[in-house]
Coordinates of C-alpha atoms in Angstrom, one line a residue:
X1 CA 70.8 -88.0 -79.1
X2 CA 69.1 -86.7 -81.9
X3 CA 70.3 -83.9 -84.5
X4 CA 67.6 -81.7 -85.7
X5 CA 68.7 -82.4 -89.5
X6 CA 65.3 -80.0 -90.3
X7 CA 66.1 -77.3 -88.7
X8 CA 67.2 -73.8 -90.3
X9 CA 70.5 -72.3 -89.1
X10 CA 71.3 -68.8 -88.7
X11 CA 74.4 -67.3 -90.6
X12 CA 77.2 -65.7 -88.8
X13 CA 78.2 -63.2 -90.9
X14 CA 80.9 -61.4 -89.5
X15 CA 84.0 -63.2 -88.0
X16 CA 83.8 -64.2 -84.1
X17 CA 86.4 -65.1 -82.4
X18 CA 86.8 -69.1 -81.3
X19 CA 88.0 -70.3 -77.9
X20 CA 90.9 -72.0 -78.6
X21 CA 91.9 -74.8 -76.3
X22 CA 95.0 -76.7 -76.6
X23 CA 98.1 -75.9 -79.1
X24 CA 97.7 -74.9 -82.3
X25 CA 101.6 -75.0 -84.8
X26 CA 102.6 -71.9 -85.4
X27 CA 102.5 -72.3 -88.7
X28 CA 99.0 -73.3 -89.3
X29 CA 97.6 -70.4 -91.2
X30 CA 94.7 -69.8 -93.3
X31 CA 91.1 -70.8 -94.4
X32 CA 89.1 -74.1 -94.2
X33 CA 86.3 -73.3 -96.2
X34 CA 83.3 -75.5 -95.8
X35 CA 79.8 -76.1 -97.7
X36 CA 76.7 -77.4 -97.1
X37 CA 73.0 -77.2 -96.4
X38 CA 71.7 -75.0 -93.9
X39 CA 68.4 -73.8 -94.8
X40 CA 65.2 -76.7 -95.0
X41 CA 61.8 -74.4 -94.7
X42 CA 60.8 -71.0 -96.3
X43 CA 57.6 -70.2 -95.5
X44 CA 55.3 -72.9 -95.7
X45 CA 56.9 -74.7 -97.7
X46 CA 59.7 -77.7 -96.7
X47 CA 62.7 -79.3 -99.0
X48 CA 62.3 -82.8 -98.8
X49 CA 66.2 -84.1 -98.8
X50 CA 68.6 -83.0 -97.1
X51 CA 70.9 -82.6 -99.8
X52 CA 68.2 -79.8 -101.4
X53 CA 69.1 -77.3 -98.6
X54 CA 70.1 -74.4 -99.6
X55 CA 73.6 -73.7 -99.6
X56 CA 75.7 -72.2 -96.3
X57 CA 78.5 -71.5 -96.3
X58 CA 81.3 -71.8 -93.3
X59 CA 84.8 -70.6 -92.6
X60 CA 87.3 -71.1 -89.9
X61 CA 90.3 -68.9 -90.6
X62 CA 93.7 -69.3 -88.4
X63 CA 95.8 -66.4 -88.0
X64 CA 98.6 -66.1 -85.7
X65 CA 97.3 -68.6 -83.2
X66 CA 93.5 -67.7 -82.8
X67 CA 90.7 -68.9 -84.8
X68 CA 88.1 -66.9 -86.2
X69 CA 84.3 -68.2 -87.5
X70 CA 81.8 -66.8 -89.8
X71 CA 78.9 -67.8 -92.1
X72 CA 76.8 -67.4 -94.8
X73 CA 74.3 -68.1 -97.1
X74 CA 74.8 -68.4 -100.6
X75 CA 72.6 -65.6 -102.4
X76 CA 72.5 -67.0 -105.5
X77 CA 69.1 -66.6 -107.8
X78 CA 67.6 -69.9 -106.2
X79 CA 67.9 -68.4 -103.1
X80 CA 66.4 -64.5 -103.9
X81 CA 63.8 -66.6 -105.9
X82 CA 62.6 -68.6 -102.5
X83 CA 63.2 -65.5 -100.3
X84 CA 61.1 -62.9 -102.7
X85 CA 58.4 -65.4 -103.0
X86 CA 58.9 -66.6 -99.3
X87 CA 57.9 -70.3 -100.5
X88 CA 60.2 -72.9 -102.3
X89 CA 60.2 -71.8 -106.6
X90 CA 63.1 -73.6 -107.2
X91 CA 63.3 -77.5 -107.9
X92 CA 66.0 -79.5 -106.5
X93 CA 66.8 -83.3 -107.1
X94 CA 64.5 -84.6 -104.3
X95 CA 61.8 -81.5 -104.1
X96 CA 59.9 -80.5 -106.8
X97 CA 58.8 -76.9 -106.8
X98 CA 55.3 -76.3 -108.2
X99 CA 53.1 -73.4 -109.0
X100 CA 51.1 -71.0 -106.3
X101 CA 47.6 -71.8 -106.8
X102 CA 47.1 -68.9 -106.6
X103 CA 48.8 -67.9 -110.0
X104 CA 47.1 -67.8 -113.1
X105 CA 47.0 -70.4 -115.8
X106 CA 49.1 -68.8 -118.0
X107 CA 52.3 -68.7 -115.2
X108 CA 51.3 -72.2 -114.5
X109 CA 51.8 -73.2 -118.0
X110 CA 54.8 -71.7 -118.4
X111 CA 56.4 -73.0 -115.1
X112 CA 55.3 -76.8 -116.7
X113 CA 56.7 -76.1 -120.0
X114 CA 60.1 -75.1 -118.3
X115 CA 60.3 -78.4 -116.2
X116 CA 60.1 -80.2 -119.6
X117 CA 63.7 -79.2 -120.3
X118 CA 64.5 -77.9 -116.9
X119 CA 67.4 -75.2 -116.0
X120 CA 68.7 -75.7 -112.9
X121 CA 69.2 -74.6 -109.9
X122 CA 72.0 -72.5 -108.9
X123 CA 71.6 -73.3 -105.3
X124 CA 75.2 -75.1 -105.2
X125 CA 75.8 -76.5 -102.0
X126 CA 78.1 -79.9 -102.2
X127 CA 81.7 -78.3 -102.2
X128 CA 84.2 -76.1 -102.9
X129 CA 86.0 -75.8 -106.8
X130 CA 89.4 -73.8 -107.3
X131 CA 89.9 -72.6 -111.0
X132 CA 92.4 -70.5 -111.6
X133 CA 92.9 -67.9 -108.5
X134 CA 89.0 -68.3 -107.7
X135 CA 86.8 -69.9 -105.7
X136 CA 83.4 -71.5 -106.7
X137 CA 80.8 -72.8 -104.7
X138 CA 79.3 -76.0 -106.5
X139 CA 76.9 -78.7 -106.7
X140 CA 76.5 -81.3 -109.8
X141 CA 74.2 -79.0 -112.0
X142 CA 75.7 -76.5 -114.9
X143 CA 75.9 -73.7 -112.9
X144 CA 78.6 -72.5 -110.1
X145 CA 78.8 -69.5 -108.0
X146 CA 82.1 -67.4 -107.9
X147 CA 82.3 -66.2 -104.0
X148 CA 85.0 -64.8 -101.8
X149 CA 86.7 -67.2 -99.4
X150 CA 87.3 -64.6 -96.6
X151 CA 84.0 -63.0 -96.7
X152 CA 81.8 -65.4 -98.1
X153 CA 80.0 -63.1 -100.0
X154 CA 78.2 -64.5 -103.3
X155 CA 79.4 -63.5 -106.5
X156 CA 79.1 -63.6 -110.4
X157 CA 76.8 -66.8 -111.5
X158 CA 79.1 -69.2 -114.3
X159 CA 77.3 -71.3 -116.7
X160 CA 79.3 -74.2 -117.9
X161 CA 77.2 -74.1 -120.9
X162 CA 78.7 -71.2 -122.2
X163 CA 82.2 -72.9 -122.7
X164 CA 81.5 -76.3 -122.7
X165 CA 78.1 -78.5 -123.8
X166 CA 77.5 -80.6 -120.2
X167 CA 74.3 -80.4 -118.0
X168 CA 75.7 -82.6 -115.0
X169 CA 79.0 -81.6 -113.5
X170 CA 81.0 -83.8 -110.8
X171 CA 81.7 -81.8 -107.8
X172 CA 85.2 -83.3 -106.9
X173 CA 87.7 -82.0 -109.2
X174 CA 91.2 -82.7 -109.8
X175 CA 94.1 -80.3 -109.5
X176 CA 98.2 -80.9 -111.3
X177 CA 101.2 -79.6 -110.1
X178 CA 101.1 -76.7 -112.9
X179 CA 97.6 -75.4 -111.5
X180 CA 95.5 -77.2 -114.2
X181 CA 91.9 -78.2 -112.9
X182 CA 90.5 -81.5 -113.9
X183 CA 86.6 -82.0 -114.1
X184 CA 84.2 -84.3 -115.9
X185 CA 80.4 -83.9 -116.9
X186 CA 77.6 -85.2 -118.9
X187 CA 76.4 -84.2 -122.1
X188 CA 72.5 -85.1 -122.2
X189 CA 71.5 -85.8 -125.9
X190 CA 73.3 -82.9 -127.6
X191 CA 73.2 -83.9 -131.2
X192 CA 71.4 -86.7 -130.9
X193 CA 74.1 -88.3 -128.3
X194 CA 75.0 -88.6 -125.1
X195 CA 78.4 -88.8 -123.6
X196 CA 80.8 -87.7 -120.7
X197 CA 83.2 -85.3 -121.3
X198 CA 86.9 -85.0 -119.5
X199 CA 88.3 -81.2 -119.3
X200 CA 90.7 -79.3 -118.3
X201 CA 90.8 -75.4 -117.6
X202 CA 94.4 -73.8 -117.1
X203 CA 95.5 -71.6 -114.8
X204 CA 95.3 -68.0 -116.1
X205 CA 98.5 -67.2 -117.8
X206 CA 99.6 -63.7 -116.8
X207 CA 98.7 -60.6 -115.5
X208 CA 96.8 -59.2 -118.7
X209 CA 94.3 -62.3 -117.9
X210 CA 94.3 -61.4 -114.2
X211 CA 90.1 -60.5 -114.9
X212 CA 89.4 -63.1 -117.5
X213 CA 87.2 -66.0 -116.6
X214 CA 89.9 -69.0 -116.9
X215 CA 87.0 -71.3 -117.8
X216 CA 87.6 -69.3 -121.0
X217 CA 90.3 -71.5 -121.8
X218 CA 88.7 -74.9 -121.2
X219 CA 90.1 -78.0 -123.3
X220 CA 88.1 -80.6 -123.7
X221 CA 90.6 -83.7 -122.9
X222 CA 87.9 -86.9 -124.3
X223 CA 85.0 -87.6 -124.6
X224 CA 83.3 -91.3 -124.2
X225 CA 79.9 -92.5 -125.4
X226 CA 77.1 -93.5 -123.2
X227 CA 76.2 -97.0 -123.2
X228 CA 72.9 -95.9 -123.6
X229 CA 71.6 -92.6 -124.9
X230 CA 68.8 -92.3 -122.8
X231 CA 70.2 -93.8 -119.4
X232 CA 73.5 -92.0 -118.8
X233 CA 75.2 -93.1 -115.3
X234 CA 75.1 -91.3 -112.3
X235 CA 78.4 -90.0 -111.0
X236 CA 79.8 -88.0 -108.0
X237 CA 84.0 -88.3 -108.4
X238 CA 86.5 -90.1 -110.7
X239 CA 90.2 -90.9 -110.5
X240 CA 93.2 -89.3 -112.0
X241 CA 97.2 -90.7 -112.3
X242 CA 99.8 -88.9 -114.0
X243 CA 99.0 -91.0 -117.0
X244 CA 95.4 -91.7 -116.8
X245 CA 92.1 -90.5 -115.8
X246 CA 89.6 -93.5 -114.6
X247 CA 86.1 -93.3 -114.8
X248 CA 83.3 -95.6 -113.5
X249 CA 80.1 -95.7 -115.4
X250 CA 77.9 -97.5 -113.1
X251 CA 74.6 -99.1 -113.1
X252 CA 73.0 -96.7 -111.4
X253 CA 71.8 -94.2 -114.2
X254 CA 69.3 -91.5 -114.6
X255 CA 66.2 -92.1 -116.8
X256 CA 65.9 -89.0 -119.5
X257 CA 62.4 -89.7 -120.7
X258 CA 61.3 -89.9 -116.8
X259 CA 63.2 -87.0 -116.3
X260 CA 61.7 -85.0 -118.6
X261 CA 58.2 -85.9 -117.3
X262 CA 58.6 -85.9 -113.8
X263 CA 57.0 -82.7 -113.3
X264 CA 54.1 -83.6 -114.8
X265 CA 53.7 -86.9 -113.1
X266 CA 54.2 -85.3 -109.4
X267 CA 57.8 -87.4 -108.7
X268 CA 60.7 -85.6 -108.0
X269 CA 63.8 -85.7 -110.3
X270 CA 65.7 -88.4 -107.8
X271 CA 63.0 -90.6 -108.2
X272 CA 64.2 -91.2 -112.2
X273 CA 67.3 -92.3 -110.8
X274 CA 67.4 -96.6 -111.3
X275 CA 70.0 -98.4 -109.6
X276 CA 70.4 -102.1 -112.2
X277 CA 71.5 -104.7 -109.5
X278 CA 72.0 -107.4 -112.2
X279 CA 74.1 -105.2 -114.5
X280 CA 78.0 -104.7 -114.4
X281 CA 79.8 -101.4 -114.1
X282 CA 82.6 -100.3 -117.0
X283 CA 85.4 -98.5 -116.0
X284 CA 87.0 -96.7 -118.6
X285 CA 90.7 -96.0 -118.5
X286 CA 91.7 -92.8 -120.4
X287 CA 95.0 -92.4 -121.8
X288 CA 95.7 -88.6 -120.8
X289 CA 98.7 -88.2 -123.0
X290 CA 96.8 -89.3 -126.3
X291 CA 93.5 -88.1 -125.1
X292 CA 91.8 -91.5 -125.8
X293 CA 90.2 -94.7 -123.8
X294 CA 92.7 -97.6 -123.6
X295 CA 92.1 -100.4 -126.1
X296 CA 90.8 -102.6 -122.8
X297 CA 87.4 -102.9 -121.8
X298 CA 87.2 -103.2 -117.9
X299 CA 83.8 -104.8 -116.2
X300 CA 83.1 -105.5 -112.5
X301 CA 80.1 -106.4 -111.0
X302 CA 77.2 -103.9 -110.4
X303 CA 78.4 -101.2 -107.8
X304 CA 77.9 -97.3 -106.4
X305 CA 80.6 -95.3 -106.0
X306 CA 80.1 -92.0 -104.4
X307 CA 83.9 -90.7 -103.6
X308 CA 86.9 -92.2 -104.9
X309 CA 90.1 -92.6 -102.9
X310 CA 93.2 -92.1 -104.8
X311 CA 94.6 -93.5 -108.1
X312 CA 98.3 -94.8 -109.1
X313 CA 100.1 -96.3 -111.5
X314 CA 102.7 -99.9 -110.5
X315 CA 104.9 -101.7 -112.5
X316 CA 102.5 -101.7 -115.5
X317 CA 98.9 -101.5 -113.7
X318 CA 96.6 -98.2 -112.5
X319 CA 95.4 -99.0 -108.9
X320 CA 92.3 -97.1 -108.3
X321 CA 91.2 -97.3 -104.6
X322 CA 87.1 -96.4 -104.2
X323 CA 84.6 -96.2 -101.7
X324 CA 81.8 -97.9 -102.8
X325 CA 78.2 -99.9 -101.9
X326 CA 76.0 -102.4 -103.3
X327 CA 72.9 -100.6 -104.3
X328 CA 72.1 -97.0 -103.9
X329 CA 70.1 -97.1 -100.5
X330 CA 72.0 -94.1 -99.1
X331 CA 70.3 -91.6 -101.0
X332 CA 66.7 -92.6 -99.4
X333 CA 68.3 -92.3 -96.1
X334 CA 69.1 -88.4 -96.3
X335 CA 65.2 -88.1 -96.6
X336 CA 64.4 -85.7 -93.9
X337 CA 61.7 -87.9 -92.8
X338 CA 64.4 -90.7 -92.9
X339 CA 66.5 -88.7 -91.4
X340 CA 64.2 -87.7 -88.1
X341 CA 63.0 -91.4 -87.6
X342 CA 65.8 -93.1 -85.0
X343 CA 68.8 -94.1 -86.0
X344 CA 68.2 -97.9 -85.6
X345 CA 65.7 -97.7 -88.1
X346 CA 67.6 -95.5 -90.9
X347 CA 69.9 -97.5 -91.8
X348 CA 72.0 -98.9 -94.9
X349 CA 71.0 -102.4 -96.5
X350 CA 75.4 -102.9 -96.6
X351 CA 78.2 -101.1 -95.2
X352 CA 80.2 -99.2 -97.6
X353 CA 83.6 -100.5 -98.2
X354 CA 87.2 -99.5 -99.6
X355 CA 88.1 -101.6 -102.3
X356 CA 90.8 -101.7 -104.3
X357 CA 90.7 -101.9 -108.5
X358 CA 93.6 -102.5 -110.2
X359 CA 94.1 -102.4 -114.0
X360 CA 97.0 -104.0 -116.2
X361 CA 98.1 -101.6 -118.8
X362 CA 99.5 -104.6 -121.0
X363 CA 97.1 -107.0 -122.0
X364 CA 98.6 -110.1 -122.8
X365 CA 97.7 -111.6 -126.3
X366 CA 98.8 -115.0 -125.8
X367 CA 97.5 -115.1 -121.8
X368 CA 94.2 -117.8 -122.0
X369 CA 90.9 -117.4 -120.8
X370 CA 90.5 -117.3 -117.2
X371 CA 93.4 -116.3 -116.4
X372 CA 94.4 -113.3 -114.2
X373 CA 96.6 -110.9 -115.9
X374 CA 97.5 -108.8 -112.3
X375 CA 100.9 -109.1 -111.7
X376 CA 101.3 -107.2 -108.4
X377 CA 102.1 -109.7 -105.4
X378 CA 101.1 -106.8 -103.1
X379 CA 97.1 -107.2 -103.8
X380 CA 94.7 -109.7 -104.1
X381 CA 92.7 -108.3 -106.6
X382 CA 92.3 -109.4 -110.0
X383 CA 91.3 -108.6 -113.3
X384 CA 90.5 -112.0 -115.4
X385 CA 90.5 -112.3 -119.0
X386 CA 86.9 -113.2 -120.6
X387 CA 88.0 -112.4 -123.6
X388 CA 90.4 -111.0 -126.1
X389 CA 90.3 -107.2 -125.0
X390 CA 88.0 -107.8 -122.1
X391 CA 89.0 -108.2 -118.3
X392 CA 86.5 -108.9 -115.1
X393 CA 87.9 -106.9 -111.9
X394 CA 87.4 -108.7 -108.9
X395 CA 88.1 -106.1 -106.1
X396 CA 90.6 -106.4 -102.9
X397 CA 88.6 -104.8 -99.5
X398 CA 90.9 -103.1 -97.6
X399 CA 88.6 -102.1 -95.3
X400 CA 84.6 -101.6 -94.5
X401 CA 82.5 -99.0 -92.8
X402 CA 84.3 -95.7 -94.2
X403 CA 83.8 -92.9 -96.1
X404 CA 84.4 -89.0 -97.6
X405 CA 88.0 -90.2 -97.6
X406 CA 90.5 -87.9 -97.7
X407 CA 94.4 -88.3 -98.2
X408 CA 97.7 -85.9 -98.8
X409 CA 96.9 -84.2 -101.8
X410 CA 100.6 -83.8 -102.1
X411 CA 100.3 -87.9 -103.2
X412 CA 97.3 -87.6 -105.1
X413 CA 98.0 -89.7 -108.3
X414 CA 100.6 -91.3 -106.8
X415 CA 100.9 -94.3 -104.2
X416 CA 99.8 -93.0 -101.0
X417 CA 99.7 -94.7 -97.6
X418 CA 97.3 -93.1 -95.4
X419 CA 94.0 -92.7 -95.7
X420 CA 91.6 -89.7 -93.5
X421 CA 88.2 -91.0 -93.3
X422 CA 85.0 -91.1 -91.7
X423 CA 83.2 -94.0 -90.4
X424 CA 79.5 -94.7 -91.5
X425 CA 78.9 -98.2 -90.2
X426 CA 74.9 -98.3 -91.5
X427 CA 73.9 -95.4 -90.1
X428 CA 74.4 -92.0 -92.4
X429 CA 75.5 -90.2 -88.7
X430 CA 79.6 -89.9 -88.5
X431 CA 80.8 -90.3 -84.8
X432 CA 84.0 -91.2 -85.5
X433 CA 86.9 -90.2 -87.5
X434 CA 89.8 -92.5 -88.6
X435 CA 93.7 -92.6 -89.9
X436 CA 93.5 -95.7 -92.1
X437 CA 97.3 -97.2 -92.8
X438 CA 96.9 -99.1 -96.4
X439 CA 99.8 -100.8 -96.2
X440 CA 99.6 -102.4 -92.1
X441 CA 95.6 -102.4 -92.5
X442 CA 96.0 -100.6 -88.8
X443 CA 93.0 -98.2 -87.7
X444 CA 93.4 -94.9 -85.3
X445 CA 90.8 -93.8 -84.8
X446 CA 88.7 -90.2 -82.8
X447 CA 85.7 -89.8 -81.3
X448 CA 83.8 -88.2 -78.4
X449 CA 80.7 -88.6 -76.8
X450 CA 77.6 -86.7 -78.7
X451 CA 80.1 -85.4 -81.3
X452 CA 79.2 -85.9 -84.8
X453 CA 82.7 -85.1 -87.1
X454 CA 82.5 -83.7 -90.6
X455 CA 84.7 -85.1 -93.1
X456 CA 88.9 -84.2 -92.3
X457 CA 91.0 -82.4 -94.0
X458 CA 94.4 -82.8 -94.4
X459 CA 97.0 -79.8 -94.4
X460 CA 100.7 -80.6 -94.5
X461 CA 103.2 -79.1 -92.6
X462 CA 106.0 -76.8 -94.5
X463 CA 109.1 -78.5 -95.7
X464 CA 107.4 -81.8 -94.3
X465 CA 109.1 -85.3 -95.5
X466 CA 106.4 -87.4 -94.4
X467 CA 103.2 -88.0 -96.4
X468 CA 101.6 -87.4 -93.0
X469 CA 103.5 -84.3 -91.4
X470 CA 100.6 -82.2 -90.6
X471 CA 97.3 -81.8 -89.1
X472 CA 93.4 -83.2 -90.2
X473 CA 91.0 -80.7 -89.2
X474 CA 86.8 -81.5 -89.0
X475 CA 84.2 -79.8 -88.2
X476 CA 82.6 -81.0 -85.1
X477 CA 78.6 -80.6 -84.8
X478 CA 77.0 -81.6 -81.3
X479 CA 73.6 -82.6 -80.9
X480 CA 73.7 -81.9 -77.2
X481 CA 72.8 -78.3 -77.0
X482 CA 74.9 -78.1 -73.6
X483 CA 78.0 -78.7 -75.6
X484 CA 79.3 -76.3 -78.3
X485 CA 80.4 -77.3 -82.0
X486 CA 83.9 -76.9 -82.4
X487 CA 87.2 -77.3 -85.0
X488 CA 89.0 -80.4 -84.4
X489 CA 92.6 -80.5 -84.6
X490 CA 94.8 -83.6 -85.0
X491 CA 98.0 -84.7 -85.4
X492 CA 98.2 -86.2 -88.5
X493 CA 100.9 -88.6 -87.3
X494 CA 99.6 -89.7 -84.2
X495 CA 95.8 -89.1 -84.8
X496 CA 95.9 -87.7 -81.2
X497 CA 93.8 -84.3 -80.5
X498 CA 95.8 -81.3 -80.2
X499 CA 93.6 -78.4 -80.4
X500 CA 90.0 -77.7 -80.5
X501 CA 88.3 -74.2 -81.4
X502 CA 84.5 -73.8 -80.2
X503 CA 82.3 -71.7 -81.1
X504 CA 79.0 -71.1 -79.4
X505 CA 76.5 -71.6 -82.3
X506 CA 74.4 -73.5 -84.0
X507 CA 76.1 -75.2 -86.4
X508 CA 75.2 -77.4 -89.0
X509 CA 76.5 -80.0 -90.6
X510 CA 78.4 -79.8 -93.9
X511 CA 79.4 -81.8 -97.0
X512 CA 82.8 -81.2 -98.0
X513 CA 85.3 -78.1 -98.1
X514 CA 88.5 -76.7 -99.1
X515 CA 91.7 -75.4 -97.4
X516 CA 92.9 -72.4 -98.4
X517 CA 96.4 -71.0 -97.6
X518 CA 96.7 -67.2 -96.2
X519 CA 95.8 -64.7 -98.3
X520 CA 98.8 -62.9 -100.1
X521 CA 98.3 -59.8 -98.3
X522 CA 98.6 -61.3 -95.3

């Protein structure tokens, strides 16, 4: 059965209650907080991609064993700008926005001349960013939106440009124990060079900052050259230890010069995007305690990496786990025309597949060419020495047809076991959800007839011992109209079902979310 990937959705915007079915724990309280697009038309006018929607929001909140639901659309100036003008204005990566015709020259000229070096849009619709005490919604452009996680109502807009010189921002931070957040972005020929840039914004400090922007207080951890000024790499996540921060600079890179002309030519932005088969990917390994790239140079073979998995550091090595493809087909399958054609013929070129990186910390001086300096018996990856500060990492699969994984964030950074993900196949449509055990290689696995399963979300149980005491949690979209959307709940132990909340409305489906524990009033 076909989902109508097209289709507008209507916002819920005050909370309804959810018919709960099954058992929820006692102590599962507060808010998943979910993004993604909702909206593909305004007037006459149609987004292209499915990843240009604009931005709706979604919330299920638990509280004292019910389940409440409520949604709504980011108002941010993308939005107002489309409603106002009831026709798409903004530009987004896959839809270009052009003039009325019926404007005059003068407005045309100037909408051109602002697509030369073009400000983005605000419309930021990927996830969900915590810094400080606050919630942003985000996408991978300069701006974020401040909102309120238990109303959903839009806020103040934040340009990163104000504290920090970066036009592409990734949209899956990292968080430390202390309440530091950890993000990266690119810096597009500022100064004549390009480069990506690690930082960190604290927590605020006391209650005197209680009203101060913490992005106020950002410190730039490093920053790394491009390989190329004007061909900067596309990137979506990166890895983080206690030690080390690893980013992947891939082959699959964004063209300025075509950039900057693709208004005038009649392409869309995501059409400058050029994915080098016959390249190799660097992955830079960054040394957070002296705020500099390791002395080793680490290569792989050409690669896209969307979501990465979890980092750790073993007996002298990182061990960076990613999800990852061999060319960059799945962005032309979330055109909406893509999308509306069947299934069996939208599909990947490969499977995307979990593979394991790992990185010796100690490269050895006297070891010979050829050789492979990975010590760990536990892996059969490898990373061979070509040359005297240069190693070749040859991946370990642990296992193929998975993505938006998910794990504890409790182990984040540290060696984890378990593994929430989603399986792809070829096919961009999720109908199955799975508990991947790294360590056995064993699959459980959830699914239901017409159920599509967002990506899961893992929220531990208090004073739990086990890295999986707790529940996963997706939201469930059905493309049978007979047969409501609904919360999943699962046993994060026994990937068995144990509660389901519907609710009777049409829901769409999202990207990726956040979990947010009760408010402290409640």
């Amino acid at each position: 059965m076909q989902y109508a990937y097209n289709k507008n959705r209507e916002e819920v915007p005050e909370p309804i209650k959810a018919d709960v079915q099954g058992s929820l724990p006692a102590w599962l309280q507060g808010t998943l907080l979910r993004n993604g697009p909702g909206l593909f038309s305004v007037g006459e006018t149609s987004y292209n991609h499915w990843f240009d929607g604009m931005a709706l929001l979604h919330s299920f909140t638990f509280k004292e064993g019910e389940v409440y639901y409520r949604s709504k659309y980011l108002r941010g100036d993308t939005y107002k700008c489309n409603m106002e003008a009831n026709r798409i204005v903004v530009s987004e990566m896959g839809t270009m926005a052009y003039p009325d015709p019926c404007k005059n020259i003068f407005s045309k000229a100037f909408t051109y001349l602002s697509h030369t070096i073009p400000d983005f849009t605000d419309n930021c619709v990927t996830n969900i960013i915590k810094y400080g005490e606050d919630y942003y919604a985000t996408s991978e452009t300069n701006y974020i939106r401040k909102i309120d996680p238990y109303t959903l109502e839009t806020q103040e807009k934040v340009d990163y440009m104000k504290y920090i010189t970066v036009n592409l921002i990734t949209s899956h931070p990292h968080y430390d124990k202390q309440g530091n957040t950890y993000n990266m972005g690119t810096s597009i020929a500022d100064k004549g060079k390009t480069r990506y840039t690690i930082f960190k914004v604290p927590p605020k400090a006391d209650d005197s900052a209680k009203k101060k922007l913490c992005l106020k207080n950002l410190e730039v951890v490093c920053s790394i050259p491009c390989r190329s000024l004007l061909h900067p790499s596309y990137y979506h996540s990166f890895g983080m230890t206690d030690n080390y921060i690893i980013f992947i600079e891939q082959p699959f890179k964004l063209d300025i010069l075509k950039m900057a002309t693709a208004y005038f030519r009649g392409v869309n932005w995501a059409s400058c995007l050029q994915f080098d088969a016959d390249d190799n990917t660097l992955i830079h390994l960054i040394d957070r305690r002296t705020q500099k790239p390791v002395p080793t140079k680490f290569y792989t073979d050409a690669l896209v990496v969307y979501h990465h998995v979890n980092a750790y550091e073993e007996d002298g090595h990182v061990v960076c786990d990613i999800i990852a493809y061999k060319d960059s087909s799945l962005y032309d399958m979330f055109y909406l025309a893509n999308l509306q054609e069947p299934l069996k013929n939208n599909k990947l070129s490969s499977k995307p597949s979990c593979r394991r990186f790992v990185l010796p910390l100690q490269s050895e001086k006297d070891a010979a060419i050829g050789n492979d300096l990975v010590k760990l018996k536990s892996t059969t990856a490898t990373a061979v020495k070509e040359k005297e500060g240069s190693l070749f990492c040859h991946p370990e699969i642990l296992c193929e047809g998975a993505e938006l994984p998910r794990i504890n964030y409790d182990f984040n950074g540290k060696k984890h076991r378990y593994v929430y993900i989603t399986g792809v196949e070829l096919t961009p449509v999720p109908t199955v959800v799975m508990k991947f055990d790294v360590d056995t290689r064993q699959m459980l696995e959830w699914k239901e007839d017409n159920c599509w399963p967002s990506e899961l979300v893992f929220v531990p149980s208090p004073n739990a011992t086990d890295e999986d005491d707790g529940v996963v949690l997706s939201v469930v979209v059905c493309p049978d109209p007979n047969k409501a959307a609904f919360l999943l709940v699962l046993d994060a132990k026994t990937f068995k079902e144990i509660a389901r909340a519907s609710v009777d409305v049409d829901m769409h489906v999202d990207m990726h979310g956040y979990f947010i524990p009760p408010c402290p009033q409640e």
